[in-house]
PDB file of C-alpha atoms and ligand atoms in Angstrom:
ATOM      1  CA  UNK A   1       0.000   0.000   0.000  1.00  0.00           C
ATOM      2  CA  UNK A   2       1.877   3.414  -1.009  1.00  0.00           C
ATOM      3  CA  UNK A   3       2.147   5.489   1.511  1.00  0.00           C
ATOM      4  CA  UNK A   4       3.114   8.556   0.151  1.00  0.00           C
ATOM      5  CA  UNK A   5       2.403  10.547  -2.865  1.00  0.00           C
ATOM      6  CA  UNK A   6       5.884  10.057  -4.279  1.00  0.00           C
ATOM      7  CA  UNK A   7       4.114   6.883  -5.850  1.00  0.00           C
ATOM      8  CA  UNK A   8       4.077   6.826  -9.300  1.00  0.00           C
ATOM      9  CA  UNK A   9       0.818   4.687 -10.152  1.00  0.00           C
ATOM     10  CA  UNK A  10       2.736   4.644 -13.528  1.00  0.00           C
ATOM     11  CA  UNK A  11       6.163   3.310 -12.692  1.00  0.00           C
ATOM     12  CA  UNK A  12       4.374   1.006 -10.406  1.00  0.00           C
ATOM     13  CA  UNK A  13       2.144  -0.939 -12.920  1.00  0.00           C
ATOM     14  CA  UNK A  14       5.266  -0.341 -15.869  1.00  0.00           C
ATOM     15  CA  UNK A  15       8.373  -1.318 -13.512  1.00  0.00           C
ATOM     16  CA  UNK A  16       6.748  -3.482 -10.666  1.00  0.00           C
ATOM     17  CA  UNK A  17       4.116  -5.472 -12.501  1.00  0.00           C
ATOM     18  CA  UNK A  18       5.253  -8.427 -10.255  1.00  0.00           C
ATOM     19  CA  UNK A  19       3.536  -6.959  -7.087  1.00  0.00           C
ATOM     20  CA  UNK A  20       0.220  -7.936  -8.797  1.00  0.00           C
ATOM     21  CA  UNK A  21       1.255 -10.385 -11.433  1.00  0.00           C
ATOM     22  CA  UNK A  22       2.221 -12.506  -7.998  1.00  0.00           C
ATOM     23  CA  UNK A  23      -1.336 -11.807  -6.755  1.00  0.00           C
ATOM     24  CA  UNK A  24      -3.231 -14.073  -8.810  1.00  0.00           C
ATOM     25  CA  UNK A  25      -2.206 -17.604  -7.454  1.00  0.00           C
ATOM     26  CA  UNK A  26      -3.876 -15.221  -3.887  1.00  0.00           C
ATOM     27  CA  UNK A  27      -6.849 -14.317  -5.808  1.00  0.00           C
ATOM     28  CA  UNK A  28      -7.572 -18.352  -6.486  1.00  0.00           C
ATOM     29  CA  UNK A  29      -6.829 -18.699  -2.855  1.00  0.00           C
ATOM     30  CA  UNK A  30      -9.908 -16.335  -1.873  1.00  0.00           C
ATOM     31  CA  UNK A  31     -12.155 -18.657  -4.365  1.00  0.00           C
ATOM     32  CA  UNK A  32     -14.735 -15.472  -4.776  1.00  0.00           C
ATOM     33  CA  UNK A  33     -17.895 -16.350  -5.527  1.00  0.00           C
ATOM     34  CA  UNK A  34     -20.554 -14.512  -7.067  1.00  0.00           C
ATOM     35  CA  UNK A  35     -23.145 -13.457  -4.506  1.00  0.00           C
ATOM     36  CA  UNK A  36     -19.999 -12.291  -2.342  1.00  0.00           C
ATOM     37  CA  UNK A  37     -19.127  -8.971  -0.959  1.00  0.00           C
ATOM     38  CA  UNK A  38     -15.527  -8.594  -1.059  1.00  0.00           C
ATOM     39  CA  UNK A  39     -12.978  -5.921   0.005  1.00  0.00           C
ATOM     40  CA  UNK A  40      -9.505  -5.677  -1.467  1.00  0.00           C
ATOM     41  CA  UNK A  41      -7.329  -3.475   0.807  1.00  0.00           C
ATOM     42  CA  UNK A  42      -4.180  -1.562  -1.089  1.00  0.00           C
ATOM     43  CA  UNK A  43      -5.677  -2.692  -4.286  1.00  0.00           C
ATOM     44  CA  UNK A  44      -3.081   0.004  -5.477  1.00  0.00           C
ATOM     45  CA  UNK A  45      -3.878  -0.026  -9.572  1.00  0.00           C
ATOM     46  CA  UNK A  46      -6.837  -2.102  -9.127  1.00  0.00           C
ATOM     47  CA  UNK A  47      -5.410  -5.314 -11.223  1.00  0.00           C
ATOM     48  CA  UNK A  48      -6.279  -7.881  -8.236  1.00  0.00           C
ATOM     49  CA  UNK A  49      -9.757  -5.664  -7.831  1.00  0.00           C
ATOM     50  CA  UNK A  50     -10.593  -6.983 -11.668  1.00  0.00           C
ATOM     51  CA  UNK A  51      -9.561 -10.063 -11.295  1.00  0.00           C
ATOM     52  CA  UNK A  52     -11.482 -10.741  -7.872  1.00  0.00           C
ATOM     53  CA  UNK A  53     -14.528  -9.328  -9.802  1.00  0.00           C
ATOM     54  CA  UNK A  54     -14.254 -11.340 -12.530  1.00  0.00           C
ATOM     55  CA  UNK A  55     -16.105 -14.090 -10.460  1.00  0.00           C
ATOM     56  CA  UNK A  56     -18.940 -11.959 -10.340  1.00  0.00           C
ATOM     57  CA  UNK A  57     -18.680 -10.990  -7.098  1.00  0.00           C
ATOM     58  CA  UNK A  58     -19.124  -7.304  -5.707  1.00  0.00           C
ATOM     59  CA  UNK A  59     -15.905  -6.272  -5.313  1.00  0.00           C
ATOM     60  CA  UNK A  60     -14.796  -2.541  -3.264  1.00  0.00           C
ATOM     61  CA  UNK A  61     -10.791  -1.954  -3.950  1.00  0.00           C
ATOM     62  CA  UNK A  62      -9.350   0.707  -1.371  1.00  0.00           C
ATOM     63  CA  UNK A  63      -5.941   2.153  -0.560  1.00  0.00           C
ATOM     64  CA  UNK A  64      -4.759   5.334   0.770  1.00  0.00           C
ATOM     65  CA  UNK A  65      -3.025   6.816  -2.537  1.00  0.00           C
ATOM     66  CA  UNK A  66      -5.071   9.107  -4.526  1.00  0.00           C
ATOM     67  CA  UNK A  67      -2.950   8.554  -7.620  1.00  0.00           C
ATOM     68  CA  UNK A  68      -3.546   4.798  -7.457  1.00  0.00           C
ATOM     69  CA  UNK A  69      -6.770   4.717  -6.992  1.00  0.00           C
ATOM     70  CA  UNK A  70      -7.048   7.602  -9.733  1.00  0.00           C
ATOM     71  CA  UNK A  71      -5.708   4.925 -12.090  1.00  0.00           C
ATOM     72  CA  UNK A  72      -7.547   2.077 -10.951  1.00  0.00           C
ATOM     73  CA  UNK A  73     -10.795   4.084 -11.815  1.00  0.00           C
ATOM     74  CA  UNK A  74      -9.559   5.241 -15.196  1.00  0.00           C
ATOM     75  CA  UNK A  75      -8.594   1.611 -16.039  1.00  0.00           C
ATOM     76  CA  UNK A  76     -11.731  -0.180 -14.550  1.00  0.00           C
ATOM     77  CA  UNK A  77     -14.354   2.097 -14.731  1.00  0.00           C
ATOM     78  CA  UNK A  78     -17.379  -0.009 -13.870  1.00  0.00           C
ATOM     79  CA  UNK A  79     -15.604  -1.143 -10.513  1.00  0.00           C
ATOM     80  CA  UNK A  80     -15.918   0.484  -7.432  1.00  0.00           C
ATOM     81  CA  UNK A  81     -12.470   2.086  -5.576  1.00  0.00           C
ATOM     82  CA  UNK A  82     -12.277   4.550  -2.797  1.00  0.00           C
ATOM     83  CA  UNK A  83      -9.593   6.458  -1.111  1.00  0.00           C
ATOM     84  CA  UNK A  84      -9.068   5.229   2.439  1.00  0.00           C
ATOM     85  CA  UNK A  85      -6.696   4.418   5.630  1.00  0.00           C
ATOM     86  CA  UNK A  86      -6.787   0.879   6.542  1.00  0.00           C
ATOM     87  CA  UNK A  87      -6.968   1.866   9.966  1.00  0.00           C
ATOM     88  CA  UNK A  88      -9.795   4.088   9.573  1.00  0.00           C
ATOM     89  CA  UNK A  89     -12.286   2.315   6.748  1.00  0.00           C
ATOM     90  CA  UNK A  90     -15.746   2.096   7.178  1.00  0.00           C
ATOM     91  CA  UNK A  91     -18.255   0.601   4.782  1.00  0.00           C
ATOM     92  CA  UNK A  92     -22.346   0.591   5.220  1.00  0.00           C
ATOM     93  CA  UNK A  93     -22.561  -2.859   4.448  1.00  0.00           C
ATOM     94  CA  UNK A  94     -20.682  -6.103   6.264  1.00  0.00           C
ATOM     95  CA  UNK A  95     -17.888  -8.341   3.582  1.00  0.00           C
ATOM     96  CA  UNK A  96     -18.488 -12.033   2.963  1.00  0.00           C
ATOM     97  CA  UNK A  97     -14.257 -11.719   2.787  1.00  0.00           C
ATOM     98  CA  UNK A  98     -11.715  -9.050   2.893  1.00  0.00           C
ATOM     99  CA  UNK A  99      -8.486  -9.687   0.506  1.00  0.00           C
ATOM    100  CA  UNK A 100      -5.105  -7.794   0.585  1.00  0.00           C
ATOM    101  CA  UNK A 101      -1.587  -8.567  -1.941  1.00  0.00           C
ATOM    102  CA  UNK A 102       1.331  -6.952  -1.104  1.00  0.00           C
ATOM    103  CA  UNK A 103       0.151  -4.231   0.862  1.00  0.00           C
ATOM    104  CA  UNK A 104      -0.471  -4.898   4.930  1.00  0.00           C
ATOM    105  CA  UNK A 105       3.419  -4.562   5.301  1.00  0.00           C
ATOM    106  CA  UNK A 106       3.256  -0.590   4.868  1.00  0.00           C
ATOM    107  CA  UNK A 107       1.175  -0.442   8.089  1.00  0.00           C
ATOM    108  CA  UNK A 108       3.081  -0.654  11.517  1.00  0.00           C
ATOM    109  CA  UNK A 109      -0.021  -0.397  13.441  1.00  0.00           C
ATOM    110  CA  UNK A 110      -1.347  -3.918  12.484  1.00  0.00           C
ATOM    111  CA  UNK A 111      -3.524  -4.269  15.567  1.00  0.00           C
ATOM    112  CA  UNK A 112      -5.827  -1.408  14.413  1.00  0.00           C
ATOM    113  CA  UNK A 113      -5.990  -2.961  10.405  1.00  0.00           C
ATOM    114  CA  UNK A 114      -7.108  -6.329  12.180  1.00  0.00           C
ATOM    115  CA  UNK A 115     -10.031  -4.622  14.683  1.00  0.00           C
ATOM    116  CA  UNK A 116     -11.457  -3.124  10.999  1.00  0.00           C
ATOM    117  CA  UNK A 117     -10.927  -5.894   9.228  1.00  0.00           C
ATOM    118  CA  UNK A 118     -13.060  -8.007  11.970  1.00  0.00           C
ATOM    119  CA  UNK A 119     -15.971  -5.023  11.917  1.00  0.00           C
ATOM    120  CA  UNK A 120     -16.038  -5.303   8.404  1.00  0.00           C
ATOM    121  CA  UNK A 121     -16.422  -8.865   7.652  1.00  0.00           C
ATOM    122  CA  UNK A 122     -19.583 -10.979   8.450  1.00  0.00           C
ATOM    123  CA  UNK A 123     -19.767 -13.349  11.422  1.00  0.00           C
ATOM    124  CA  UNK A 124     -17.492 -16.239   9.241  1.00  0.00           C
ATOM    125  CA  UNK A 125     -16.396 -14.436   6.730  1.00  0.00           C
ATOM    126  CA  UNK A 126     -12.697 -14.950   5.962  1.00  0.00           C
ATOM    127  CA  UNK A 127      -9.087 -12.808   5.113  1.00  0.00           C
ATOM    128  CA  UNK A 128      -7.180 -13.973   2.619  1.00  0.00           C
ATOM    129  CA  UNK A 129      -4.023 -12.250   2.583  1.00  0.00           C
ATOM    130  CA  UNK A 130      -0.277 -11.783   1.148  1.00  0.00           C
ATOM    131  CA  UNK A 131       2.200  -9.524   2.236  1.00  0.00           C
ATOM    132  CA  UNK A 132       6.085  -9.237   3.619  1.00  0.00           C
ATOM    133  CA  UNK A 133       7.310 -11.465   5.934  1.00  0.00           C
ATOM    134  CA  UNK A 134       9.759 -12.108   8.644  1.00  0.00           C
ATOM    135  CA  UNK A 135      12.827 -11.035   7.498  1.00  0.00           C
ATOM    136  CA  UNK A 136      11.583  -9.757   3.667  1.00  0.00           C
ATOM    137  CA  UNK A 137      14.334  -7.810   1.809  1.00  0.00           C
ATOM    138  CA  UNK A 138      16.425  -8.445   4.916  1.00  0.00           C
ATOM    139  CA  UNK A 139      19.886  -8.287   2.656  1.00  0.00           C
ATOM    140  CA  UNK A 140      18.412  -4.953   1.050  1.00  0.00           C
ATOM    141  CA  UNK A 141      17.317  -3.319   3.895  1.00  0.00           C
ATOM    142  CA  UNK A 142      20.755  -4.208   6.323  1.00  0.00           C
ATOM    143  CA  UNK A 143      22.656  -2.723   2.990  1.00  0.00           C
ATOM    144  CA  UNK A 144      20.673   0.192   3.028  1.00  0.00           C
ATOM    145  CA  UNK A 145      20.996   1.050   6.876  1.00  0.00           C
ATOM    146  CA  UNK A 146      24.741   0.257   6.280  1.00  0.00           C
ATOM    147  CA  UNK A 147      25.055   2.759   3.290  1.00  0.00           C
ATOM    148  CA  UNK A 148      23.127   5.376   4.729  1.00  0.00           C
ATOM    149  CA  UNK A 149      25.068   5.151   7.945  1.00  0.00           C
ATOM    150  CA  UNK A 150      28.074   5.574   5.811  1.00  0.00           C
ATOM    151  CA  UNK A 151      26.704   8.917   4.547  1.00  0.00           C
ATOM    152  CA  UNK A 152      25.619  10.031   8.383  1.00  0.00           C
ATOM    153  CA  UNK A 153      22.344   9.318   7.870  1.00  0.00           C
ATOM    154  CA  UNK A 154      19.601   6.792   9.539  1.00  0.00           C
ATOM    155  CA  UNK A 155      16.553   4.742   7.945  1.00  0.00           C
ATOM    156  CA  UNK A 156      13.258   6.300   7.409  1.00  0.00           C
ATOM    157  CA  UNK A 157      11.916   2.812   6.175  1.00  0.00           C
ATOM    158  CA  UNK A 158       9.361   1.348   8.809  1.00  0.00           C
ATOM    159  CA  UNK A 159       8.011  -1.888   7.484  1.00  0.00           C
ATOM    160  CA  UNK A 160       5.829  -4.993   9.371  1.00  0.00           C
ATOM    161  CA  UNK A 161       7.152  -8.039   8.987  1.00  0.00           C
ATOM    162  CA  UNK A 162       5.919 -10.195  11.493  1.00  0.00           C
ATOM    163  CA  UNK A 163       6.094 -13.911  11.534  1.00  0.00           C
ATOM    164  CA  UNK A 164       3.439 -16.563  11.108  1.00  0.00           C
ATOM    165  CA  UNK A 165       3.353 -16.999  15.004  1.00  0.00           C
ATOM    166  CA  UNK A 166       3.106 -13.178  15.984  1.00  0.00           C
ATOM    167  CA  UNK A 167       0.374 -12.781  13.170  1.00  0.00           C
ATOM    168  CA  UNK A 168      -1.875 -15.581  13.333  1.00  0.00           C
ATOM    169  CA  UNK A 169      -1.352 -14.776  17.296  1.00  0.00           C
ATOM    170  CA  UNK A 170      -2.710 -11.046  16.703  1.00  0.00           C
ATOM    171  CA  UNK A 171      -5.673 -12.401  14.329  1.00  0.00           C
ATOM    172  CA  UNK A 172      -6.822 -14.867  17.178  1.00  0.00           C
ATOM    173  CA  UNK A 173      -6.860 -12.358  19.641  1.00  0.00           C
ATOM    174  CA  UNK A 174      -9.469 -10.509  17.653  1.00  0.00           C
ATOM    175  CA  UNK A 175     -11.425 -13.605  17.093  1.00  0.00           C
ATOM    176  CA  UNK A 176      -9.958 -15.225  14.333  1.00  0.00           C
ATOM    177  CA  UNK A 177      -9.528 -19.149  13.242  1.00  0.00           C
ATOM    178  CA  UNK A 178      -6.193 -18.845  11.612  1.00  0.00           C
ATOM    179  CA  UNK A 179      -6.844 -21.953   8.524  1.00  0.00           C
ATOM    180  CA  UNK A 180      -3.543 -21.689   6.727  1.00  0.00           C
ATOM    181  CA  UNK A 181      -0.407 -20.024   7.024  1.00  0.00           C
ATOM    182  CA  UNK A 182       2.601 -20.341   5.384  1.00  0.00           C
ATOM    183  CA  UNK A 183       6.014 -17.644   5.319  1.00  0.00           C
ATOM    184  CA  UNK A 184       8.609 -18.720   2.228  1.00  0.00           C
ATOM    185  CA  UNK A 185      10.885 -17.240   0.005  1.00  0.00           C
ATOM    186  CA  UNK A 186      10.073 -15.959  -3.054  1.00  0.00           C
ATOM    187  CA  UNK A 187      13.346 -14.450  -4.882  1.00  0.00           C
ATOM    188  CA  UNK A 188      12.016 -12.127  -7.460  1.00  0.00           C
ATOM    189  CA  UNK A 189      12.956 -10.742 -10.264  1.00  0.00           C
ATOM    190  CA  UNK A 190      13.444  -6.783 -10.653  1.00  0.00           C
ATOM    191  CA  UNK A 191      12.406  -5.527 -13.831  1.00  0.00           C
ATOM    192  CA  UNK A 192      15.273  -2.933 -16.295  1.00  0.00           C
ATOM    193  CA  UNK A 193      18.329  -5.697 -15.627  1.00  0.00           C
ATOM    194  CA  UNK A 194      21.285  -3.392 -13.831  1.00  0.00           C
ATOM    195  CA  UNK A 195      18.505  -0.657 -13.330  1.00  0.00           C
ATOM    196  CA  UNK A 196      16.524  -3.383 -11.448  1.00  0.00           C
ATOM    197  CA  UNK A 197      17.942  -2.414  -7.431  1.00  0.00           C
ATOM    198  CA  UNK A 198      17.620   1.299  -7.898  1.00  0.00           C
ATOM    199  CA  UNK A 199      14.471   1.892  -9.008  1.00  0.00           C
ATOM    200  CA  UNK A 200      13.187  -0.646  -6.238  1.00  0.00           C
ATOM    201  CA  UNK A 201      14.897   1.522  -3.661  1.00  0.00           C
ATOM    202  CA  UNK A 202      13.775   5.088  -5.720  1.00  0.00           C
ATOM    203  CA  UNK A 203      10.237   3.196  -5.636  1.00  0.00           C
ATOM    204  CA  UNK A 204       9.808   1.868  -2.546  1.00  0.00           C
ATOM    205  CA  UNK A 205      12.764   3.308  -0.065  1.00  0.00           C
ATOM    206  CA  UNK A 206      12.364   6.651  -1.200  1.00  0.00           C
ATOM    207  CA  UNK A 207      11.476   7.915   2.910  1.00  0.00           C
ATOM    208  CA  UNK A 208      15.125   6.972   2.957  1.00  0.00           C
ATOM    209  CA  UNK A 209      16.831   8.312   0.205  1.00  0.00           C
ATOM    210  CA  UNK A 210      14.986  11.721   0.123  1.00  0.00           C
ATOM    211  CA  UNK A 211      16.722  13.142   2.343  1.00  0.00           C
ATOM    212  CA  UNK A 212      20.232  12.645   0.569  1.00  0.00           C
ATOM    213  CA  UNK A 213      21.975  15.153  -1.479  1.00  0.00           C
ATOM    214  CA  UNK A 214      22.702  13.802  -5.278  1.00  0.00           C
ATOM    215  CA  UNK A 215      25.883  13.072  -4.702  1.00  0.00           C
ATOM    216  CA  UNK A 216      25.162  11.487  -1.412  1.00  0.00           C
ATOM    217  CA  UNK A 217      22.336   9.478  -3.337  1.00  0.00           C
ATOM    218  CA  UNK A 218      24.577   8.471  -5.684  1.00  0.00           C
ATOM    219  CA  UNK A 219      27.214   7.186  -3.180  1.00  0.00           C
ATOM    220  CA  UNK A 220      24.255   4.808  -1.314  1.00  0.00           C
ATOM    221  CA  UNK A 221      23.300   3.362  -4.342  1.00  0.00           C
ATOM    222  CA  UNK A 222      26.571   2.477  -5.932  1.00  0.00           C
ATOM    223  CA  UNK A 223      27.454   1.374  -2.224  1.00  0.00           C
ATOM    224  CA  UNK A 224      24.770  -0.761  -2.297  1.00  0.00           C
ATOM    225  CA  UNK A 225      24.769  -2.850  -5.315  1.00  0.00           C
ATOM    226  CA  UNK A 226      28.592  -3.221  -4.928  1.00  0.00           C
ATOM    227  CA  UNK A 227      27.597  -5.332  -1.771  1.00  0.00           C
ATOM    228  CA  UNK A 228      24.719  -7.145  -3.160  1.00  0.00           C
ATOM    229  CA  UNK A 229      25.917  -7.779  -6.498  1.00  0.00           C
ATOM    230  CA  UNK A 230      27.446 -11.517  -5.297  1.00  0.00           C
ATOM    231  CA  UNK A 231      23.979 -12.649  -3.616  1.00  0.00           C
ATOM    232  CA  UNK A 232      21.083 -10.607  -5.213  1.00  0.00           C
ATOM    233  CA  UNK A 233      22.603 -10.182  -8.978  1.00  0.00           C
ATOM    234  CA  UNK A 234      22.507 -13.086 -11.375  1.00  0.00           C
ATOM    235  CA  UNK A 235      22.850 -13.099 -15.116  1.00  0.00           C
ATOM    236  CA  UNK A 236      22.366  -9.451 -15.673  1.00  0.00           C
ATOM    237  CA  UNK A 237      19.584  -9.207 -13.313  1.00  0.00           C
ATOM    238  CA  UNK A 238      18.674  -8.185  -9.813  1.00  0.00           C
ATOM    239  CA  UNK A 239      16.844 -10.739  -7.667  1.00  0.00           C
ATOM    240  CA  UNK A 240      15.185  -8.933  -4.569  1.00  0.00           C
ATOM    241  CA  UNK A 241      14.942 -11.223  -1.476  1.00  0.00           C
ATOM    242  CA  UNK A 242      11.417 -11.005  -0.774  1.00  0.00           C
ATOM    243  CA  UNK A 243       9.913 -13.679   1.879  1.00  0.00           C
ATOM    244  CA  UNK A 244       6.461 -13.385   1.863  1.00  0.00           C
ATOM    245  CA  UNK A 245       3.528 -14.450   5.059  1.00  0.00           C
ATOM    246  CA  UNK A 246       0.204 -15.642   3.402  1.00  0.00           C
ATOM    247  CA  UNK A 247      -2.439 -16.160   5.759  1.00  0.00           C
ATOM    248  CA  UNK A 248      -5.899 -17.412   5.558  1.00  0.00           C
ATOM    249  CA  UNK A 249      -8.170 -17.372   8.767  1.00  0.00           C
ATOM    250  CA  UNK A 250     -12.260 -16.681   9.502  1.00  0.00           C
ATOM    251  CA  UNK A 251     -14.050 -14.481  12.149  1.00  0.00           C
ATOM    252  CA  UNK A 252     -15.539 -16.987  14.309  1.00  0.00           C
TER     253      UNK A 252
HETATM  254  C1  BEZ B 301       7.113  -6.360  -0.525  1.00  0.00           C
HETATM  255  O1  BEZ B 301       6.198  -6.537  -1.338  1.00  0.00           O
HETATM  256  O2  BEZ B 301       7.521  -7.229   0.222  1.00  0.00           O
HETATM  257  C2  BEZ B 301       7.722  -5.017  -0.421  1.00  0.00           C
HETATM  258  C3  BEZ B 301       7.521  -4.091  -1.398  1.00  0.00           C
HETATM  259  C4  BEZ B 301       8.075  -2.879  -1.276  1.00  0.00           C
HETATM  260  C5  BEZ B 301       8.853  -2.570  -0.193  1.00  0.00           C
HETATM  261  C6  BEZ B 301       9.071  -3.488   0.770  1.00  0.00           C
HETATM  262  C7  BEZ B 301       8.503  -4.734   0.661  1.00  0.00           C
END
């Protein structure tokens, strides 16, 4: 889920296609059928949103960047997206199941996400959803703290990552049956071959390197792939170490 406006709805769908292209193997997961209210939270460009509706069933997509959901609307017109918090949603009408891809890992204040995903869904209604886990982009983000440090500056980046135990622990304590769970590895791919690592980090590290002068930008980055190049580089392209959590649980 973007959390600032720095995200570019087009260098997100153009550069980082995976995020969703990932999402679909989730989407089969959720099994949506068509008398089902369903809520996609950080549907970002809305690709997920389409393909969950393509079952038929009524289908909301939020997240809390105006520019994605601008192009979500202009792309899928006859589906329904708002602009909203996933801390603070609130919607008329209970879900038969709430869905999220690659999005629940922006939000350090998971407690509050799961108390509105509960109010939200119908008495047995289930989550489906993917996002970073334990230790995600651990090589990228110890480089980057190292590099910055280098440069006398600190990390702005604040991601959840929590493990299957602390989340399915957090979901039961709001009155969830936790189903399925699984946390593995899932190397992937970076799109623009040597470009790959720095637009991930101009993408989604950018509360980092903002602050940096160019030439201090210029030192992190070069800094950076120096040290990853043996483990993250293969074959003229960059492999980011993602490691994802995919849960699946119902309110009881
Ligand atoms: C992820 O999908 O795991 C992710 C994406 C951007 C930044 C950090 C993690």
């Amino acid at each position: 889920m973007p959390k600032t406006e720095a995200w570019n709805a087009n260098l997100y769908d153009s550069k980082h296609a995976f995020v969703f292209a990932f999402g679909q193997e989730l989407v089969d997961l959720l099994q949506p059928q068509s008398e089902e209210r369903v809520l996609d939270i950080g549907c970002g460009t809305g690709h997920l949103t389409a393909k969950i509706a393509e079952s038929g069933a009524s289908v909301i997509g939020i997240d809390s960047s105006p520019t994605m959901i601008a192009k979500a609307q202009v792309t899928y017109p006859a589906l329904t997206f708002e602009v909203a918090d996933a801390r603070h949603f609130a919607f008329t009408q209970p879900f038969n199941a709430v869905f999220s891809n690659a999005a629940l890992h922006w939000i350090q204040d998971a407690e509050t996400v799961v108390i509105q995903i509960v109010k939200s869904l119908k008495p047995g209604g289930r989550l489906v959803v993917e996002f970073g886990g334990k230790d995600n982009v651990g090589a990228i983000v110890s480089s980057l703290q190292k590099a910055l440090q280098q440069v006398g500056h600190t990390s702005q980046t604040a991601w959840y990552y929590p493990s299957i135990g602390e989340y399915a622990s957090l979901l039961e304590k709001h009155g969830f049956r936790v189903t399925q769970a699984w946390h593995f590895d899932r190397p992937t791919k970076l799109e623009d071959g040597e470009l790959g690592l720095r637009n991930w980090l101009a993408m989604f590290a950018s509360s980092s390197l903002d602050q940096l002068s160019p030439e201090e930008y210029e030192a992190v980055l070069n800094q950076i792939e120096t040290q990853l190049r043996p483990t993250l580089y293969r074959e003229g392209d960059w492999y980011a170490d993602y490691k994802r959590i995919r849960i699946v649980a119902s309110k009881a």
